[in-house]
Short mmCIF file of C-alpha atoms in Angstrom, two decimals:
data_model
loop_
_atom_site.label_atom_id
_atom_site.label_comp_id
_atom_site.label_asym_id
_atom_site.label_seq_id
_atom_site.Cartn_x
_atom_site.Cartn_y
_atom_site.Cartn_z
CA UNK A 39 -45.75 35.15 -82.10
CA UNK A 40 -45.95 38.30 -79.38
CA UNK A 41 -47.11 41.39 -79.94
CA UNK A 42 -45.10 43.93 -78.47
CA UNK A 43 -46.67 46.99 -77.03
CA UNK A 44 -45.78 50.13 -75.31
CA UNK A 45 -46.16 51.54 -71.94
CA UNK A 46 -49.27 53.87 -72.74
CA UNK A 47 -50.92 50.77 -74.20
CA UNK A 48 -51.92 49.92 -70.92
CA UNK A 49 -52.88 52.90 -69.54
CA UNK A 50 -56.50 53.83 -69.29
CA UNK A 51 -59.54 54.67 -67.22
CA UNK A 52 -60.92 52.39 -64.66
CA UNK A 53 -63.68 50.21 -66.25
CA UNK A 54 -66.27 50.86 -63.10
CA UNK A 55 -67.31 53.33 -61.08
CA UNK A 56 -67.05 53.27 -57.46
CA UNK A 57 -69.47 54.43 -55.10
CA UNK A 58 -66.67 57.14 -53.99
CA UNK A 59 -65.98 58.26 -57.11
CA UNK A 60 -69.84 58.74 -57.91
CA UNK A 61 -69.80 60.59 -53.94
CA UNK A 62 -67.08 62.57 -55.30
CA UNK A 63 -68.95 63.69 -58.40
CA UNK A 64 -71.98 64.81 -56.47
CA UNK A 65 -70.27 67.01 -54.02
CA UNK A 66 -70.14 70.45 -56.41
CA UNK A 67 -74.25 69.81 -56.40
CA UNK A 68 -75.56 71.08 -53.66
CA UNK A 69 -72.74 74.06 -53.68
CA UNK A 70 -73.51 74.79 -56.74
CA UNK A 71 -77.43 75.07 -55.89
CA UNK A 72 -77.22 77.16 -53.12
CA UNK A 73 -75.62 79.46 -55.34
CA UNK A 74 -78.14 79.42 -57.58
CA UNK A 75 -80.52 79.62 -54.96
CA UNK A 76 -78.83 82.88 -53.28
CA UNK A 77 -78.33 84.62 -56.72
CA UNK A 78 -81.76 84.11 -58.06
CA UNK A 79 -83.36 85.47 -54.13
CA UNK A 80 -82.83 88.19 -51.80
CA UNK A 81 -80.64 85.17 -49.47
CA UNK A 82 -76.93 86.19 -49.09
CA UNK A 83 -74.59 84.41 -51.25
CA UNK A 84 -72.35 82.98 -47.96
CA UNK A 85 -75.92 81.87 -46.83
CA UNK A 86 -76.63 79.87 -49.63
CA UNK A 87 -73.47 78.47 -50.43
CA UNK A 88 -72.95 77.78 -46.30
CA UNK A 89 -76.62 75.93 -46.26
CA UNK A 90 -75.17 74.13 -49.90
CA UNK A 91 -72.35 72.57 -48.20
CA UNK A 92 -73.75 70.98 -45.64
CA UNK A 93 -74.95 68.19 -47.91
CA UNK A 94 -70.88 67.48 -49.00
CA UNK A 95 -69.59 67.55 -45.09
CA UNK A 96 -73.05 65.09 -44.23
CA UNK A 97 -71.67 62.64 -46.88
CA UNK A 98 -67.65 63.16 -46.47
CA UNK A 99 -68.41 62.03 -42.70
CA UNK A 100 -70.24 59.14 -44.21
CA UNK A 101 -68.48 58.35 -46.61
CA UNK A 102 -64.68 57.99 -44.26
CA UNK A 103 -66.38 56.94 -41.38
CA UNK A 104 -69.87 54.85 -41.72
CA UNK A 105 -68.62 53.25 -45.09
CA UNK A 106 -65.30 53.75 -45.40
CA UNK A 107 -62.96 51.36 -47.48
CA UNK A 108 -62.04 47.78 -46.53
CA UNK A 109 -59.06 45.94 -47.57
CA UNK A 110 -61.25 43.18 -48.74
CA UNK A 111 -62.86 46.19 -51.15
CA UNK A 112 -58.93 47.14 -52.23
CA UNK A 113 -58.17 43.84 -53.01
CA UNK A 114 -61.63 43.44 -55.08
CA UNK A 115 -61.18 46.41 -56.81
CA UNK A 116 -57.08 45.58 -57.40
CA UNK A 117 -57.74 42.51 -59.14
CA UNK A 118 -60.19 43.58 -61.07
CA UNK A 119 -58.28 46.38 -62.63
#
């Protein structure tokens, strides 16, 4: 006997996290500190927020450059989906 089951069965979140998506998730961080930072002292907000993002550019270049994606990581990460 089959079970039949519709399209949005199937459809869900990815089980694990990536090291990209967890990169991606930490790059409103340091923004969002400098911000803080620049509202809570006498430093100029474009200061702060310009100092704040050069954590995000630091890892960006890392991340699509130093450890960017293989195919060998695609096809991992395919097959387990």
């Amino acid at each position: 006997m089959s079970v039949r089951t519709t399209r949005s069965d199937s459809i869900g979140l990815p089980t694990t996290t990536s090291r990209y998506d967890l990169l991606l998730a930490l790059f409103p961080v340091p923004l969002l500190l400098g911000a803080f930072v620049s509202a809570m002292t006498s430093i100029p907000t474009a200061v702060g927020i310009g100092v704040g993002s050069v954590p995000p550019a630091v890892v960006f270049w890392y991340a699509i450059s130093v450890a960017a994606p293989t195919e060998r990581e695609k096809r991992v990460s395919e097959r387990s989906a």
